[in-house]
Amino acid sequence: MENSLMLGGLMYPEDDNLSRYTDEEDQRRYVWSLEGGEWVPTLVILRLNRAALCVQWSAKENKFAVGSGAKTVCICYYEQENNWWVSKLIRKRHESSVTNVAWHPNNILLATTSTDGKCRVFSTFIKGVDTKDSKAGSPAESKFGEQILQLDLSYSWAFGVKWSPSGNTLSFIGHSSMIYFVDDVGPSPLAQSVAFRDLPLRDVLFISEKMVIGAGYDSNPMVFAADDTGIWSFIRYIGEKKAESSSASSYSSQFSEAFYGQSKATTANEASESSKSRGGVHDNCIHSIVSLSKAGSPKVMRFSTSGLDGKIAIWELENMQEELGHQF
Amino acid sequence: MAGAGGFVEADNAEAIIARIETKSSKIESLLKQYKPVEALKTALEGSPPKTLDERCKSANWIVVHRALMAIKDIEGMLNALDVEYYDILMKYLYRGLSTGDRPTCDQCLKIHEKLTDRAGLGCILRCLTDTINTV
């Protein structure tokens, strides 16, 4: 393996055979492709002078975005002639580190969140990589780096951000135990701020058009949903049973967990013992939540969470459809 | 950040202080009628968070403090208070705790315990992280 220094970020695209993106402390970045059974690195010219904080492949996986501590976002695309990935930077607008990025299904719009508390949507249209849509007023009309929208909803740092499966709704997290939902992202968006009881969230995932899972400092994923009038609210913690069901065995059949990987910090035995005693899967803050379903599908049936406790857990929603209700 | 459009300028501060004075007399009369919960609600309503002017904040604090100290039945007060006032009340509780004055801190701690039970840690988080709307 060539990467001998600490990896800062790792992102797997949907199509597993294509490539992986890795970030290193010495600022060498690679896209890894599986060629003939071997992983081969291709250099990425990233042009960052500060830490890369987050990375995401776009919907079509021909671009990826890197948010950085340099208050910039790099959009990288492949240049055939030199067999490397080059970047275009979104330099303006962000007043502080970019903590998360999320691609709209149309492969052009990118939402970013930052420690300046704002969520912004930019166009990342790149000539030669993206094709112009013939419809007037479509996002392809905007220039690269143009800010489409800025959401000043949070009074403190903003973290996880995601688009709904159709791209109509955006959700992001504020560090003041708030989660924000914006419907009809565009010239006249409808924003809602939802305050909740417990510790702040770090990351968010849409499991359907009207249902969102948030995970964070409470170490237990929370479910939020929009009712029929479109008002979003907190529903329950994911592991909670309704008052009617009683047996302990049904608790374990509702979601299955698999301990996928361990960091050096905890051994498998320690981890499973301590989670039994606390009654939850994670012992510490859940840092990110990732969908394991096919990208672009309207519902997410499996997702994984990873936390500062060194654990990765996989959650199955197959058996929870009834529990979660009609919004799922 | 500071100085942006959301903040009230110095001359408007006079108007705010005048409003607070009217509030204050209303609260005094409510307290005389033994309606401390109503008094607190009036004090919390129209709190001027989006102003940099320390005098406005202090003036409103004095009014809120008066109402807070008159509360004897904390559970009852919290029952009657709307959920949207929890965050503002928590901010004033922290201001009370920062005064260091014994009776104020006693009262604030008592209310804090019960409010946290109801509103959760999220409420405290919102007070700590919100550096823009301060009291």
CSV table of C-alpha atoms in Angstrom, one decimal:
chain,number,residue,atom,x,y,z
A,1,MET,CA,0.0,0.0,0.0
A,2,GLU,CA,1.4,3.4,-0.9
A,3,ASN,CA,-0.4,5.4,1.7
A,4,SER,CA,1.8,5.4,4.7
A,5,LEU,CA,0.5,8.4,6.5
A,6,MET,CA,-2.8,9.0,8.3
A,7,LEU,CA,-5.8,8.9,6.1
A,8,GLY,CA,-8.0,11.9,6.5
A,9,GLY,CA,-11.0,10.8,4.4
A,10,LEU,CA,-12.1,7.8,2.4
A,11,MET,CA,-15.0,7.7,0.1
A,12,TYR,CA,-16.5,4.8,-1.8
A,13,PRO,CA,-18.6,5.4,-4.8
A,14,GLU,CA,-21.6,3.3,-5.6
A,15,ASP,CA,-19.9,1.4,-8.4
A,16,ASP,CA,-17.3,-0.5,-6.5
A,17,ASN,CA,-15.1,-1.4,-9.3
A,18,LEU,CA,-14.4,2.1,-10.3
A,19,SER,CA,-12.5,4.0,-7.7
A,20,ARG,CA,-11.9,5.1,-4.2
A,21,TYR,CA,-10.7,8.4,-3.1
A,22,THR,CA,-8.2,8.8,-0.3
A,23,ASP,CA,-6.8,11.8,1.5
A,24,GLU,CA,-3.5,11.9,3.2
A,25,GLU,CA,-1.9,14.0,5.9
A,26,ASP,CA,1.0,15.0,3.6
A,27,GLN,CA,-1.7,16.3,1.2
A,28,ARG,CA,-1.2,13.6,-1.4
A,29,ARG,CA,-4.6,12.5,-2.6
A,30,TYR,CA,-5.4,9.6,-4.8
A,31,VAL,CA,-8.3,8.0,-6.6
A,32,TRP,CA,-7.9,4.3,-6.5
A,33,SER,CA,-9.2,2.1,-9.4
A,34,LEU,CA,-9.6,-1.6,-9.4
A,35,GLU,CA,-7.8,-2.8,-12.6
A,36,GLY,CA,-7.4,-6.4,-13.1
A,37,GLY,CA,-7.8,-7.3,-9.5
A,38,GLU,CA,-5.3,-4.7,-8.3
A,39,TRP,CA,-5.9,-1.2,-6.9
A,40,VAL,CA,-4.1,1.4,-8.8
A,41,PRO,CA,-3.8,5.0,-7.7
A,42,THR,CA,-4.2,8.0,-9.8
A,43,LEU,CA,-3.0,11.3,-8.5
A,44,VAL,CA,-5.4,14.1,-7.6
A,45,ILE,CA,-4.2,17.7,-8.0
A,46,LEU,CA,-6.1,19.2,-5.1
A,47,ARG,CA,-4.5,22.6,-4.5
A,48,LEU,CA,-5.4,22.8,-0.8
A,49,ASN,CA,-3.2,24.3,1.8
A,50,ARG,CA,-5.4,23.2,4.8
A,51,ALA,CA,-7.0,20.0,5.9
A,52,ALA,CA,-9.6,18.3,3.8
A,53,LEU,CA,-12.6,17.7,6.1
A,54,CYS,CA,-15.1,15.8,3.9
A,55,VAL,CA,-15.3,14.2,0.5
A,56,GLN,CA,-18.2,12.9,-1.6
A,57,TRP,CA,-18.6,11.4,-5.0
A,58,SER,CA,-21.3,13.0,-7.2
A,59,ALA,CA,-24.4,11.2,-8.3
A,60,LYS,CA,-22.8,10.2,-11.7
A,61,GLU,CA,-19.5,9.6,-10.0
A,62,ASN,CA,-17.6,11.7,-12.6
A,63,LYS,CA,-16.8,14.4,-10.0
A,64,PHE,CA,-16.2,14.6,-6.4
A,65,ALA,CA,-16.2,17.5,-3.9
A,66,VAL,CA,-13.8,18.1,-1.0
A,67,GLY,CA,-14.6,20.5,1.7
A,68,SER,CA,-11.7,22.0,3.5
A,69,GLY,CA,-10.5,24.0,6.5
A,70,ALA,CA,-9.3,26.6,4.0
A,71,LYS,CA,-12.9,27.8,3.6
A,72,THR,CA,-13.0,26.4,0.1
A,73,VAL,CA,-14.6,23.5,-1.7
A,74,CYS,CA,-12.6,21.7,-4.4
A,75,ILE,CA,-14.6,20.0,-7.2
A,76,CYS,CA,-12.4,17.4,-8.9
A,77,TYR,CA,-12.9,15.8,-12.3
A,78,TYR,CA,-10.8,13.5,-14.5
A,79,GLU,CA,-8.6,14.9,-17.2
A,80,GLN,CA,-8.0,12.2,-19.8
A,81,GLU,CA,-4.8,13.7,-21.4
A,82,ASN,CA,-2.7,13.5,-18.3
A,83,ASN,CA,-4.4,10.7,-16.5
A,84,TRP,CA,-5.0,12.7,-13.4
A,85,TRP,CA,-7.8,14.4,-11.5
A,86,VAL,CA,-7.8,18.1,-11.5
A,87,SER,CA,-9.7,20.5,-9.3
A,88,LYS,CA,-11.7,23.7,-9.6
A,89,LEU,CA,-12.1,25.6,-6.4
A,90,ILE,CA,-15.1,27.4,-5.0
A,91,ARG,CA,-13.2,30.1,-3.1
A,92,LYS,CA,-15.8,32.7,-2.2
A,93,ARG,CA,-18.6,32.8,0.2
A,94,HIS,CA,-17.6,30.4,3.0
A,95,GLU,CA,-16.5,32.3,6.1
A,96,SER,CA,-15.1,29.3,7.9
A,97,SER,CA,-14.3,25.6,7.5
A,98,VAL,CA,-16.5,23.6,5.3
A,99,THR,CA,-17.7,20.6,7.4
A,100,ASN,CA,-19.9,18.7,5.0
A,101,VAL,CA,-20.9,18.5,1.3
A,102,ALA,CA,-23.8,16.8,-0.4
A,103,TRP,CA,-24.5,16.3,-4.1
A,104,HIS,CA,-28.0,16.9,-5.6
A,105,PRO,CA,-29.1,13.9,-7.8
A,106,ASN,CA,-28.7,16.2,-10.9
A,107,ASN,CA,-24.9,15.9,-10.5
A,108,ILE,CA,-24.6,19.7,-10.6
A,109,LEU,CA,-25.9,21.3,-7.5
A,110,LEU,CA,-23.8,20.9,-4.3
A,111,ALA,CA,-24.9,21.8,-0.8
A,112,THR,CA,-22.3,22.7,1.8
A,113,THR,CA,-22.3,23.3,5.5
A,114,SER,CA,-19.8,25.3,7.4
A,115,THR,CA,-18.7,26.3,10.9
A,116,ASP,CA,-19.9,29.7,10.0
A,117,GLY,CA,-23.4,28.3,10.6
A,118,LYS,CA,-24.7,28.6,7.1
A,119,CYS,CA,-25.8,26.0,4.5
A,120,ARG,CA,-25.2,27.1,0.9
A,121,VAL,CA,-26.0,25.6,-2.5
A,122,PHE,CA,-23.7,26.1,-5.4
A,123,SER,CA,-23.6,25.1,-9.0
A,124,THR,CA,-20.6,23.0,-10.0
A,125,PHE,CA,-21.3,22.9,-13.7
A,126,ILE,CA,-18.1,22.0,-15.6
A,127,LYS,CA,-17.8,22.3,-19.3
A,128,GLY,CA,-16.8,19.0,-20.8
A,129,VAL,CA,-17.9,17.0,-17.8
A,130,ASP,CA,-21.5,18.1,-17.4
A,131,THR,CA,-24.0,18.4,-20.3
A,132,LYS,CA,-26.3,21.4,-20.6
A,133,ASP,CA,-30.0,20.7,-20.1
A,134,SER,CA,-32.2,22.1,-22.8
A,135,LYS,CA,-34.8,23.3,-20.3
A,136,ALA,CA,-34.5,27.0,-19.5
A,137,GLY,CA,-33.9,27.9,-15.9
A,138,SER,CA,-32.3,24.5,-15.2
A,139,PRO,CA,-29.2,24.4,-13.0
A,140,ALA,CA,-27.0,23.9,-16.1
A,141,GLU,CA,-27.5,27.6,-16.8
A,142,SER,CA,-25.5,28.7,-13.8
A,143,LYS,CA,-21.8,29.2,-13.9
A,144,PHE,CA,-19.4,27.1,-11.9
A,145,GLY,CA,-19.1,28.3,-8.3
A,146,GLU,CA,-22.2,30.5,-8.5
A,147,GLN,CA,-24.1,30.5,-5.2
A,148,ILE,CA,-27.7,29.5,-5.7
A,149,LEU,CA,-28.9,29.8,-2.2
A,150,GLN,CA,-27.6,30.7,1.3
A,151,LEU,CA,-29.6,29.5,4.4
A,152,ASP,CA,-29.0,31.5,7.5
A,153,LEU,CA,-31.0,29.3,9.8
A,154,SER,CA,-28.5,28.3,12.3
A,155,TYR,CA,-26.9,30.4,15.1
A,156,SER,CA,-24.1,28.0,15.6
A,157,TRP,CA,-21.9,25.6,13.6
A,158,ALA,CA,-23.6,23.6,10.8
A,159,PHE,CA,-22.7,20.0,10.3
A,160,GLY,CA,-24.3,17.1,8.3
A,161,VAL,CA,-26.2,17.9,5.2
A,162,LYS,CA,-28.2,15.7,2.7
A,163,TRP,CA,-30.6,16.0,-0.1
A,164,SER,CA,-33.8,13.9,-0.2
A,165,PRO,CA,-33.9,11.2,-2.9
A,166,SER,CA,-35.7,13.5,-5.4
A,167,GLY,CA,-33.6,16.5,-4.6
A,168,ASN,CA,-36.6,18.5,-3.6
A,169,THR,CA,-35.7,18.8,0.1
A,170,LEU,CA,-32.5,19.6,1.9
A,171,SER,CA,-31.8,18.8,5.5
A,172,PHE,CA,-28.9,20.0,7.6
A,173,ILE,CA,-27.8,20.0,11.3
A,174,GLY,CA,-27.1,22.9,13.6
A,175,HIS,CA,-24.9,22.4,16.6
A,176,SER,CA,-27.5,23.9,18.9
A,177,SER,CA,-29.6,20.7,19.0
A,178,MET,CA,-31.5,21.8,15.9
A,179,ILE,CA,-32.2,20.2,12.6
A,180,TYR,CA,-33.3,22.2,9.6
A,181,PHE,CA,-35.5,21.2,6.7
A,182,VAL,CA,-35.8,23.1,3.5
A,183,ASP,CA,-38.5,22.1,1.0
A,184,ASP,CA,-38.6,23.3,-2.6
A,185,VAL,CA,-35.0,24.4,-2.7
A,186,GLY,CA,-34.9,27.2,-5.3
A,187,PRO,CA,-36.1,30.8,-5.5
A,188,SER,CA,-38.7,30.5,-2.8
A,189,PRO,CA,-37.7,27.8,-0.4
A,190,LEU,CA,-39.8,26.7,2.7
A,191,ALA,CA,-37.6,26.4,5.7
A,192,GLN,CA,-38.4,24.7,9.0
A,193,SER,CA,-36.3,24.7,12.1
A,194,VAL,CA,-36.9,21.8,14.5
A,195,ALA,CA,-35.6,22.0,18.0
A,196,PHE,CA,-35.3,18.8,20.0
A,197,ARG,CA,-34.7,17.7,23.5
A,198,ASP,CA,-31.4,16.0,23.4
A,199,LEU,CA,-27.7,16.4,22.5
A,200,PRO,CA,-26.9,17.8,19.0
A,201,LEU,CA,-26.6,15.6,15.9
A,202,ARG,CA,-23.6,15.3,13.7
A,203,ASP,CA,-25.0,13.7,10.5
A,204,VAL,CA,-28.2,13.1,8.8
A,205,LEU,CA,-29.6,10.7,6.1
A,206,PHE,CA,-32.9,10.7,4.2
A,207,ILE,CA,-34.4,7.2,4.3
A,208,SER,CA,-37.3,8.2,2.2
A,209,GLU,CA,-38.7,11.5,0.8
A,210,LYS,CA,-40.4,12.3,4.0
A,211,MET,CA,-38.3,10.6,6.7
A,212,VAL,CA,-34.9,11.4,8.0
A,213,ILE,CA,-32.5,9.7,10.4
A,214,GLY,CA,-30.2,11.9,12.5
A,215,ALA,CA,-27.3,10.6,14.5
A,216,GLY,CA,-24.9,12.4,16.9
A,217,TYR,CA,-23.9,13.0,20.4
A,218,ASP,CA,-26.7,10.9,21.9
A,219,SER,CA,-25.2,7.8,20.3
A,220,ASN,CA,-28.6,6.7,19.2
A,221,PRO,CA,-30.1,7.5,15.8
A,222,MET,CA,-33.2,9.7,15.9
A,223,VAL,CA,-36.1,9.5,13.4
A,224,PHE,CA,-37.7,12.7,12.0
A,225,ALA,CA,-40.6,12.7,9.6
A,226,ALA,CA,-42.8,15.1,7.7
A,227,ASP,CA,-46.5,14.7,8.3
A,228,ASP,CA,-49.1,15.1,5.6
A,229,THR,CA,-49.1,18.9,5.8
A,230,GLY,CA,-45.4,18.9,5.4
A,231,ILE,CA,-44.4,19.8,8.9
A,232,TRP,CA,-41.3,18.0,10.1
A,233,SER,CA,-40.9,16.8,13.7
A,234,PHE,CA,-39.0,14.4,15.9
A,235,ILE,CA,-40.7,11.0,16.0
A,236,ARG,CA,-38.7,8.6,18.1
A,237,TYR,CA,-35.3,7.0,18.7
A,238,ILE,CA,-34.8,4.2,16.2
A,239,GLY,CA,-34.4,1.5,18.8
A,240,GLU,CA,-37.4,2.5,20.8
A,241,LYS,CA,-40.3,0.1,21.0
A,242,LYS,CA,-43.9,1.4,20.9
A,243,ALA,CA,-45.8,1.0,24.3
A,244,GLU,CA,-47.8,-2.0,22.9
A,245,SER,CA,-45.1,-4.4,22.1
A,246,SER,CA,-43.6,-6.1,25.1
A,247,SER,CA,-41.2,-9.0,24.5
A,248,ALA,CA,-37.5,-8.4,24.5
A,249,SER,CA,-37.0,-10.8,21.6
A,250,SER,CA,-38.9,-8.5,19.2
A,251,TYR,CA,-36.4,-5.8,20.0
A,252,SER,CA,-33.6,-7.7,18.4
A,253,SER,CA,-35.6,-8.7,15.4
A,254,GLN,CA,-36.5,-5.2,14.5
A,255,PHE,CA,-33.0,-4.2,13.6
A,256,SER,CA,-30.0,-6.4,13.1
A,257,GLU,CA,-26.5,-5.2,13.8
A,258,ALA,CA,-23.2,-6.3,12.5
A,259,PHE,CA,-19.9,-5.2,13.8
A,260,TYR,CA,-18.2,-4.5,10.6
A,261,GLY,CA,-14.8,-3.2,11.5
A,262,GLN,CA,-12.9,-2.2,14.6
A,263,SER,CA,-10.3,0.5,15.2
A,264,LYS,CA,-7.3,-0.2,17.3
A,265,ALA,CA,-9.1,1.3,20.3
A,266,THR,CA,-11.6,-1.4,21.3
A,267,THR,CA,-11.6,-5.1,20.8
A,268,ALA,CA,-14.7,-6.9,19.7
A,269,ASN,CA,-15.4,-8.4,23.2
A,270,GLU,CA,-15.2,-5.1,25.0
A,271,ALA,CA,-17.4,-3.4,22.4
A,272,SER,CA,-20.3,-5.9,22.6
A,273,GLU,CA,-20.2,-6.0,26.4
A,274,SER,CA,-20.4,-2.3,26.9
A,275,SER,CA,-23.1,-1.9,24.3
A,276,LYS,CA,-25.2,-4.5,26.1
A,277,SER,CA,-24.8,-2.7,29.4
A,278,ARG,CA,-25.9,0.7,28.0
A,279,GLY,CA,-28.6,-0.8,25.9
A,280,GLY,CA,-27.5,1.0,22.7
A,281,VAL,CA,-25.3,0.1,19.9
A,282,HIS,CA,-22.8,3.0,20.1
A,283,ASP,CA,-21.1,4.2,23.2
A,284,ASN,CA,-19.9,7.5,22.0
A,285,CYS,CA,-20.9,10.1,19.5
A,286,ILE,CA,-22.0,8.8,16.1
A,287,HIS,CA,-19.9,10.8,13.6
A,288,SER,CA,-21.4,9.8,10.3
A,289,ILE,CA,-24.3,7.9,8.8
A,290,VAL,CA,-24.1,6.4,5.3
A,291,SER,CA,-26.6,4.7,3.1
A,292,LEU,CA,-26.0,1.2,2.0
A,293,SER,CA,-28.8,1.1,-0.5
A,294,LYS,CA,-28.3,1.7,-4.2
A,295,ALA,CA,-27.8,5.4,-4.9
A,296,GLY,CA,-30.8,7.1,-6.4
A,297,SER,CA,-33.3,4.7,-4.9
A,298,PRO,CA,-36.3,6.4,-3.2
A,299,LYS,CA,-36.0,4.4,0.0
A,300,VAL,CA,-33.0,3.4,2.0
A,301,MET,CA,-33.3,0.0,3.5
A,302,ARG,CA,-29.9,-0.4,5.1
A,303,PHE,CA,-27.5,2.2,6.4
A,304,SER,CA,-24.4,2.2,8.5
A,305,THR,CA,-23.3,4.4,11.4
A,306,SER,CA,-19.8,5.0,12.6
A,307,GLY,CA,-18.8,6.6,15.8
A,308,LEU,CA,-16.0,7.9,18.0
A,309,ASP,CA,-16.2,4.7,19.9
A,310,GLY,CA,-14.5,3.0,17.0
A,311,LYS,CA,-17.5,0.9,16.0
A,312,ILE,CA,-19.4,0.7,12.7
A,313,ALA,CA,-22.9,-0.7,12.9
A,314,ILE,CA,-25.2,-1.7,10.1
A,315,TRP,CA,-28.9,-1.1,10.5
A,316,GLU,CA,-31.6,-3.0,8.6
A,317,LEU,CA,-34.9,-1.3,8.0
A,318,GLU,CA,-36.6,-4.2,6.2
A,319,ASN,CA,-38.5,-5.3,9.3
A,320,MET,CA,-39.3,-1.8,10.5
A,321,GLN,CA,-41.5,-0.6,7.7
A,322,GLU,CA,-44.7,-0.9,9.8
A,323,GLU,CA,-43.1,0.6,12.8
A,324,LEU,CA,-41.9,3.6,10.9
A,325,GLY,CA,-45.2,4.3,9.4
A,326,HIS,CA,-46.5,5.5,6.0
A,327,GLN,CA,-43.9,8.2,5.6
A,328,PHE,CA,-41.2,5.6,5.1
B,1,MET,CA,-21.8,38.5,12.6
B,2,ALA,CA,-22.0,41.6,14.8
B,3,GLY,CA,-23.2,44.8,13.0
B,4,ALA,CA,-25.2,42.9,10.4
B,5,GLY,CA,-28.7,43.9,9.5
B,6,GLY,CA,-30.5,42.1,12.3
B,7,PHE,CA,-29.3,44.4,15.0
B,8,VAL,CA,-31.2,47.4,16.4
B,9,GLU,CA,-29.4,50.8,16.4
B,10,ALA,CA,-28.7,53.0,19.4
B,11,ASP,CA,-31.7,55.4,18.9
B,12,ASN,CA,-34.2,52.5,18.8
B,13,ALA,CA,-32.8,51.4,22.1
B,14,GLU,CA,-34.6,54.2,23.8
B,15,ALA,CA,-37.9,52.9,22.4
B,16,ILE,CA,-37.1,49.5,23.7
B,17,ILE,CA,-36.3,50.8,27.1
B,18,ALA,CA,-39.5,52.7,27.2
B,19,ARG,CA,-41.4,49.5,26.3
B,20,ILE,CA,-39.6,47.7,29.1
B,21,GLU,CA,-40.7,50.3,31.6
B,22,THR,CA,-44.3,49.8,30.6
B,23,LYS,CA,-43.9,46.1,31.0
B,24,SER,CA,-42.4,46.7,34.4
B,25,SER,CA,-45.4,48.5,35.7
B,26,LYS,CA,-47.7,45.9,34.3
B,27,ILE,CA,-45.6,43.2,36.1
B,28,GLU,CA,-45.7,45.0,39.4
B,29,SER,CA,-49.5,45.1,39.2
B,30,LEU,CA,-49.7,41.4,38.3
B,31,LEU,CA,-47.5,40.5,41.2
B,32,LYS,CA,-49.7,42.5,43.6
B,33,GLN,CA,-52.6,40.4,42.4
B,34,TYR,CA,-50.6,37.2,43.3
B,35,LYS,CA,-50.2,36.2,39.6
B,36,PRO,CA,-46.5,35.5,39.4
B,37,VAL,CA,-46.8,33.1,36.4
B,38,GLU,CA,-48.6,35.8,34.4
B,39,ALA,CA,-45.9,38.2,35.5
B,40,LEU,CA,-43.1,36.0,34.3
B,41,LYS,CA,-44.8,35.4,30.9
B,42,THR,CA,-45.2,39.2,30.4
B,43,ALA,CA,-41.5,39.6,31.3
B,44,LEU,CA,-40.3,37.0,28.9
B,45,GLU,CA,-42.5,38.2,26.0
B,46,GLY,CA,-40.9,40.6,23.7
B,47,SER,CA,-37.4,40.1,25.2
B,48,PRO,CA,-35.1,42.1,23.0
B,49,PRO,CA,-32.4,39.5,22.0
B,50,LYS,CA,-31.4,41.1,18.7
B,51,THR,CA,-29.8,44.2,20.2
B,52,LEU,CA,-26.2,44.9,21.1
B,53,ASP,CA,-27.2,47.5,23.6
B,54,GLU,CA,-26.3,46.4,27.1
B,55,ARG,CA,-28.8,48.8,28.7
B,56,CYS,CA,-31.8,47.1,27.0
B,57,LYS,CA,-30.6,43.7,28.1
B,58,SER,CA,-30.0,44.9,31.6
B,59,ALA,CA,-33.4,46.6,31.8
B,60,ASN,CA,-35.2,43.5,30.6
B,61,TRP,CA,-33.1,41.4,33.0
B,62,ILE,CA,-34.2,43.4,36.0
B,63,VAL,CA,-37.9,42.9,35.0
B,64,VAL,CA,-37.5,39.2,34.5
B,65,HIS,CA,-35.5,38.9,37.7
B,66,ARG,CA,-38.3,40.5,39.6
B,67,ALA,CA,-40.9,38.1,38.2
B,68,LEU,CA,-38.6,35.0,38.7
B,69,MET,CA,-38.0,35.7,42.4
B,70,ALA,CA,-41.7,36.0,43.0
B,71,ILE,CA,-42.4,32.4,41.8
B,72,LYS,CA,-43.1,30.0,44.6
B,73,ASP,CA,-44.7,27.1,42.7
B,74,ILE,CA,-42.2,26.1,40.0
B,75,GLU,CA,-44.0,23.1,38.6
B,76,GLY,CA,-47.1,25.1,38.2
B,77,MET,CA,-45.2,27.9,36.5
B,78,LEU,CA,-43.6,25.5,34.0
B,79,ASN,CA,-47.0,23.8,33.3
B,80,ALA,CA,-48.5,27.1,32.4
B,81,LEU,CA,-45.6,28.4,30.3
B,82,ASP,CA,-45.6,27.7,26.6
B,83,VAL,CA,-42.9,25.5,25.1
B,84,GLU,CA,-41.5,28.4,23.0
B,85,TYR,CA,-40.5,30.3,26.1
B,86,TYR,CA,-38.3,27.5,27.5
B,87,ASP,CA,-35.2,28.5,25.6
B,88,ILE,CA,-35.5,32.2,26.6
B,89,LEU,CA,-36.2,31.2,30.2
B,90,MET,CA,-33.1,29.0,30.2
B,91,LYS,CA,-31.0,31.9,29.0
B,92,TYR,CA,-32.2,34.2,31.8
B,93,LEU,CA,-31.6,31.4,34.3
B,94,TYR,CA,-27.9,31.3,33.2
B,95,ARG,CA,-27.8,35.1,33.5
B,96,GLY,CA,-29.2,34.7,37.0
B,97,LEU,CA,-26.7,32.1,37.9
B,98,SER,CA,-23.9,34.3,36.7
B,99,THR,CA,-24.8,37.1,39.2
B,100,GLY,CA,-23.5,35.1,42.1
B,101,ASP,CA,-26.1,36.6,44.4
B,102,ARG,CA,-27.3,33.9,46.8
B,103,PRO,CA,-31.1,34.1,46.7
B,104,THR,CA,-31.0,34.6,42.9
B,105,CYS,CA,-28.8,31.6,42.4
B,106,ASP,CA,-30.9,29.5,44.8
B,107,GLN,CA,-34.1,30.3,42.8
B,108,CYS,CA,-32.4,29.9,39.4
B,109,LEU,CA,-31.0,26.5,40.3
B,110,LYS,CA,-34.3,25.2,41.5
B,111,ILE,CA,-36.0,26.3,38.3
B,112,HIS,CA,-33.1,25.1,36.2
B,113,GLU,CA,-33.4,21.5,37.5
B,114,LYS,CA,-37.1,21.3,36.7
B,115,LEU,CA,-36.7,23.1,33.3
B,116,THR,CA,-34.0,20.6,32.3
B,117,ASP,CA,-36.3,17.7,33.1
B,118,ARG,CA,-38.9,19.1,30.8
B,119,ALA,CA,-36.9,20.7,28.0
B,120,GLY,CA,-33.9,18.4,27.9
B,121,LEU,CA,-30.3,19.0,27.3
B,122,GLY,CA,-31.1,20.4,23.9
B,123,CYS,CA,-32.4,23.5,25.6
B,124,ILE,CA,-29.2,24.1,27.5
B,125,LEU,CA,-27.2,23.5,24.2
B,126,ARG,CA,-29.2,26.2,22.5
B,127,CYS,CA,-28.4,28.7,25.2
B,128,LEU,CA,-24.7,27.9,25.2
B,129,THR,CA,-24.2,27.9,21.4
B,130,ASP,CA,-26.3,30.9,20.6
B,131,THR,CA,-23.9,33.8,20.8
B,132,ILE,CA,-26.0,36.1,18.7
B,133,ASN,CA,-29.3,36.2,20.6
B,134,THR,CA,-27.9,36.8,24.1
B,135,VAL,CA,-29.7,38.1,27.2
